Coordinates of N, CA and C in Angstrom, one line a residue:
M1 N 87.7 115.9 143.1 CA 88.7 114.8 143.9 C 88.6 115.0 145.1
S2 N 88.5 114.7 146.0 CA 88.6 114.8 147.1 C 90.5 114.8 147.6
E3 N 90.9 115.7 149.0 CA 92.4 115.1 149.0 C 92.6 113.8 149.4
A4 N 91.7 112.8 150.5 CA 91.7 111.8 150.4 C 91.8 110.6 149.4
E5 N 90.9 111.1 147.8 CA 91.0 110.3 147.0 C 92.4 110.5 146.0
A6 N 93.0 112.0 146.7 CA 93.8 112.0 145.6 C 95.0 111.1 145.8
F7 N 95.2 111.3 147.4 CA 96.2 110.3 148.2 C 95.9 109.1 147.9
E8 N 94.5 108.7 147.8 CA 94.8 107.2 147.3 C 95.0 106.5 146.0
V9 N 95.1 107.6 145.0 CA 95.2 107.5 143.8 C 97.2 108.0 143.4
A10 N 97.3 108.8 144.2 CA 98.8 109.2 144.1 C 99.3 107.8 145.0
A11 N 98.9 107.3 145.7 CA 99.7 106.0 146.3 C 99.9 105.0 145.3
A12 N 98.6 104.9 144.8 CA 98.7 103.6 143.7 C 99.9 103.7 142.1
W13 N 99.9 104.9 142.3 CA 100.9 105.5 141.1 C 102.2 105.2 141.3
V14 N 103.0 105.8 142.8 CA 103.5 105.2 143.9 C 103.9 103.9 143.7
A15 N 102.9 102.8 143.6 CA 103.3 101.9 143.9 C 103.7 100.8 142.3
N16 N 103.0 101.4 141.2 CA 102.9 101.4 140.4 C 104.6 101.2 139.6
A17 N 105.1 102.7 140.1 CA 106.5 103.2 139.8 C 107.2 101.9 140.9
I18 N 107.4 102.0 141.9 CA 108.0 100.8 142.1 C 108.1 99.3 141.9
T19 N 106.9 99.0 141.1 CA 107.0 97.7 140.3 C 107.8 98.1 139.5
A20 N 107.8 99.1 138.7 CA 108.6 99.0 137.2 C 109.8 99.4 137.7
F21 N 110.5 100.1 138.5 CA 111.7 99.7 139.5 C 112.2 98.4 139.6
T22 N 111.3 97.8 140.1 CA 111.6 96.5 140.5 C 111.9 95.8 139.6
I23 N 111.1 95.8 138.0 CA 111.3 94.8 136.7 C 112.7 95.4 136.4
Y24 N 112.9 96.5 136.4 CA 114.2 97.1 136.1 C 115.1 96.7 136.8
I25 N 115.0 96.4 137.9 CA 116.2 95.3 138.5 C 116.6 94.1 138.0
S26 N 115.1 93.7 138.0 CA 115.9 92.1 137.6 C 115.9 92.1 136.1
F27 N 115.7 93.0 135.6 CA 116.4 92.8 133.8 C 117.6 93.1 133.8
T28 N 118.1 94.0 134.8 CA 119.6 94.2 134.7 C 120.2 93.4 135.4
F29 N 120.1 93.0 136.9 CA 120.4 91.6 136.8 C 120.4 90.3 136.1
A30 N 119.4 90.3 135.7 CA 119.7 88.8 134.4 C 121.2 89.6 133.6
Y31 N 120.7 90.5 133.4 CA 121.9 90.8 131.8 C 123.0 90.4 132.7
L32 N 123.5 91.0 133.8 CA 124.9 91.1 134.7 C 124.9 89.2 134.8
T33 N 124.1 88.8 135.5 CA 124.4 87.2 135.6 C 124.8 86.4 134.4
V34 N 124.2 87.2 133.0 CA 124.5 86.5 131.7 C 125.8 87.0 131.3
A35 N 126.3 88.0 131.5 CA 127.5 88.5 130.8 C 128.5 88.2 131.8
F36 N 127.9 87.6 133.1 CA 129.3 87.3 133.9 C 129.7 85.6 133.6
V37 N 128.7 84.9 133.4 CA 128.8 83.7 133.2 C 129.2 83.3 132.1
A38 N 127.9 83.7 131.0 CA 128.2 83.3 129.6 C 129.0 84.2 128.7
G39 N 129.1 85.6 129.1 CA 129.4 86.9 128.4 C 130.5 86.5 127.1
N40 N 131.7 85.9 127.9 CA 132.8 85.2 127.0 C 132.5 84.1 125.6
K41 N 131.5 83.7 126.1 CA 131.1 82.2 125.4 C 130.2 82.5 124.4
L42 N 129.2 83.8 124.6 CA 128.1 84.2 123.6 C 128.7 84.3 121.9
S43 N 128.2 84.1 120.6 CA 128.7 84.6 119.7 C 128.4 86.2 119.8
R44 N 129.0 86.6 118.7 CA 128.8 88.3 118.3 C 127.6 88.5 118.3
F45 N 126.6 87.6 116.8 CA 125.2 87.9 116.9 C 124.8 87.3 118.4
Q46 N 124.8 86.5 119.4 CA 123.8 86.5 120.7 C 124.2 87.5 121.7
T47 N 125.5 88.1 121.4 CA 125.7 89.6 122.3 C 125.2 90.5 122.2
I48 N 124.8 90.7 120.8 CA 124.4 91.8 120.2 C 122.7 91.6 120.6
V49 N 121.8 90.5 120.4 CA 120.2 90.1 120.5 C 120.1 91.1 122.2
V50 N 121.0 89.3 122.7 CA 120.8 89.7 124.1 C 120.7 91.5 124.4
S51 N 121.8 92.0 124.5 CA 122.1 93.7 124.8 C 121.1 94.3 123.9
I52 N 120.6 94.3 123.2 CA 119.5 95.2 122.9 C 118.1 94.8 123.7
M53 N 118.1 93.1 123.6 CA 116.6 93.0 124.4 C 117.0 93.5 125.8
F54 N 118.0 93.6 126.1 CA 117.8 94.1 127.8 C 117.9 95.7 127.7
A55 N 118.4 96.5 127.0 CA 118.5 97.8 126.9 C 117.2 98.5 126.1
L56 N 116.6 97.5 125.6 CA 114.6 97.8 125.4 C 114.3 97.4 126.4
S57 N 113.9 96.3 127.1 CA 113.2 96.0 127.9 C 113.8 96.9 129.2
A58 N 114.7 97.3 129.3 CA 115.1 97.7 131.0 C 115.0 99.5 130.8
A59 N 115.1 100.3 129.3 CA 114.3 101.6 128.9 C 112.7 101.1 129.2
S60 N 112.3 100.7 128.7 CA 110.6 100.5 128.7 C 110.2 100.5 130.0
S61 N 111.2 99.5 131.4 CA 110.7 99.7 133.0 C 110.9 101.2 133.1
I62 N 112.3 101.9 132.5 CA 111.9 103.4 132.8 C 110.8 104.0 132.6
F63 N 110.7 104.4 131.5 CA 109.4 105.1 131.0 C 108.3 104.4 131.5
S64 N 108.1 103.5 131.9 CA 107.0 103.1 132.6 C 107.2 103.5 134.1
M65 N 108.2 103.4 134.5 CA 108.3 104.5 136.0 C 108.2 106.1 135.7
I66 N 108.6 106.3 134.9 CA 108.3 108.1 134.6 C 106.9 108.2 134.1
N67 N 106.2 107.7 133.4 CA 104.8 107.9 133.5 C 104.0 107.4 134.6
S68 N 104.3 106.4 135.4 CA 103.7 106.6 136.7 C 103.9 107.5 137.4
L69 N 105.0 108.2 137.9 CA 105.4 109.3 138.7 C 104.8 110.5 138.1
M70 N 104.8 110.6 136.7 CA 103.8 111.6 136.1 C 102.2 111.7 136.9
M71 N 101.8 110.8 136.9 CA 100.1 110.2 137.2 C 100.0 110.7 138.7
W72 N 101.6 110.2 139.2 CA 101.6 110.8 140.9 C 101.4 111.9 140.8
E73 N 102.8 112.8 139.8 CA 102.7 114.4 139.9 C 100.9 115.0 139.7
S74 N 100.1 114.4 138.9 CA 98.7 114.8 138.6 C 97.7 114.6 139.6
A75 N 98.1 113.5 140.4 CA 97.0 113.3 141.4 C 97.3 114.3 142.6
L76 N 98.6 114.2 143.0 CA 98.6 115.4 143.9 C 99.0 117.0 143.7
S77 N 98.4 116.8 142.3 CA 98.3 118.5 142.0 C 96.8 118.8 142.6
H78 N 95.7 117.7 142.9 CA 94.2 118.0 143.3 C 94.9 118.4 145.1
V79 N 95.9 118.3 145.2 CA 96.0 118.7 146.7 C 96.2 119.7 147.1
E80 N 96.0 120.6 148.2 CA 96.2 122.0 147.8 C 97.2 121.9 148.8
N81 N 97.6 121.4 150.0 CA 98.9 121.7 151.2 C 99.4 120.7 150.9
I82 N 100.5 120.7 149.9 CA 101.5 119.5 149.5 C 102.9 121.0 149.7
D83 N 103.7 120.4 150.1 CA 104.9 121.6 150.3 C 105.9 121.1 149.1
R84 N 106.1 121.6 148.0 CA 106.7 121.4 147.2 C 108.3 121.5 147.0
S85 N 108.1 122.3 148.2 CA 110.0 122.4 148.4 C 110.6 121.4 149.0
Y86 N 110.1 120.8 150.0 CA 110.4 119.3 150.3 C 111.2 118.8 149.1
F87 N 112.3 118.5 148.6 CA 112.9 117.3 147.2 C 112.2 116.1 147.3
F88 N 111.5 115.7 148.1 CA 111.3 114.4 148.0 C 109.6 114.6 147.4
N89 N 109.2 115.7 147.5 CA 107.7 115.9 147.1 C 107.6 116.3 145.7
D90 N 109.2 116.7 145.1 CA 109.5 117.6 144.0 C 109.8 116.5 143.0
P91 N 108.2 116.3 141.9 CA 108.6 115.1 140.6 C 109.8 115.7 139.7
L92 N 109.9 116.9 139.8 CA 111.8 117.2 139.0 C 112.4 116.0 139.5
F93 N 112.8 116.1 140.7 CA 113.6 115.7 141.5 C 113.5 114.1 141.0
W94 N 112.7 113.9 141.3 CA 112.5 112.0 140.9 C 112.5 111.8 139.6
Y95 N 111.9 112.9 138.5 CA 112.3 112.6 137.2 C 113.6 112.5 137.0
T96 N 114.7 113.5 137.4 CA 116.0 114.0 137.3 C 116.6 112.6 137.9
Y97 N 116.4 112.2 138.6 CA 117.2 111.1 139.6 C 117.3 109.8 139.6
M98 N 115.6 109.3 138.7 CA 115.6 108.3 138.4 C 116.4 107.8 136.7
M99 N 116.3 108.7 136.2 CA 116.4 108.6 135.0 C 118.1 108.6 134.7
A100 N 118.9 109.4 135.5 CA 120.2 109.4 135.9 C 120.4 108.2 136.4
I101 N 120.1 107.7 137.3 CA 120.5 106.5 138.3 C 120.7 105.1 136.8
L102 N 118.9 104.9 136.4 CA 118.8 103.9 135.8 C 119.5 103.7 134.3
G103 N 119.0 105.0 133.6 CA 120.0 105.0 132.6 C 121.4 104.9 132.3
G104 N 122.0 105.4 133.5 CA 123.6 104.9 134.4 C 123.9 103.3 134.1
G105 N 122.7 102.6 134.9 CA 122.9 101.4 134.5 C 122.9 100.7 133.5
I106 N 121.8 101.1 132.6 CA 121.8 100.4 131.4 C 123.5 100.7 130.8
L107 N 124.0 101.9 131.0 CA 125.1 102.0 129.9 C 126.3 101.3 130.5
V108 N 126.3 101.0 132.1 CA 127.2 100.6 132.7 C 127.2 98.6 133.0
S109 N 126.2 98.4 132.9 CA 125.5 97.4 132.1 C 126.3 96.9 130.8
L110 N 125.8 97.5 129.9 CA 126.3 97.1 128.5 C 128.4 97.1 128.5
Y111 N 128.5 98.3 129.5 CA 130.3 98.4 129.2 C 130.7 97.1 129.7
F112 N 129.9 96.5 131.3 CA 130.2 95.2 131.6 C 130.5 94.2 131.0
M113 N 129.6 93.7 130.0 CA 129.3 93.4 128.7 C 130.8 93.3 127.7
W114 N 130.5 94.4 127.4 CA 131.7 94.5 126.5 C 132.9 93.9 127.3
N115 N 133.4 94.3 128.7 CA 134.6 94.6 129.0 C 134.8 92.6 129.6
V116 N 133.7 92.4 129.7 CA 133.8 90.5 129.6 C 134.4 89.8 128.6
R117 N 133.8 90.3 127.7 CA 134.4 89.9 126.7 C 135.2 90.1 125.8
H118 N 136.0 90.8 125.8 CA 137.0 91.8 125.7 C 138.5 91.7 126.9
H119 N 138.0 90.8 127.8 CA 138.9 90.9 128.6 C 140.7 90.2 128.4
K120 N 140.2 89.3 127.2 CA 141.8 89.0 126.9 C 142.7 90.3 125.9
E121 N 142.1 91.0 125.6 CA 142.6 92.2 124.7 C 143.6 92.5 125.7
R122 N 143.8 92.7 126.6 CA 144.5 93.4 127.8 C 145.7 92.9 128.0

């Protein structure tokens, strides 16, 4: 594979990662909206179902993004003159950063739903 082809393939995988991130954001804002607008009106069963669906959907977006980043790394491995010391070119930075931020976003969103539903107890 030539260097130009490797960059083209890498760019496609970065676009896939950004798409997966966009889907994650859509799931998260939809869940937060439901939590804010109707969270205290949902039954316990409805809350559990919505929360599980959100967590699984958001997690699948995260896994899709990480897979796309792994493919990006694989494509760039065919390019010899990439400076890996620059942290934006380091796949480990992206795996760690995105997993921490997005995984934390799932936990904070679930806490937000819990907080909305238990607001009167305080």
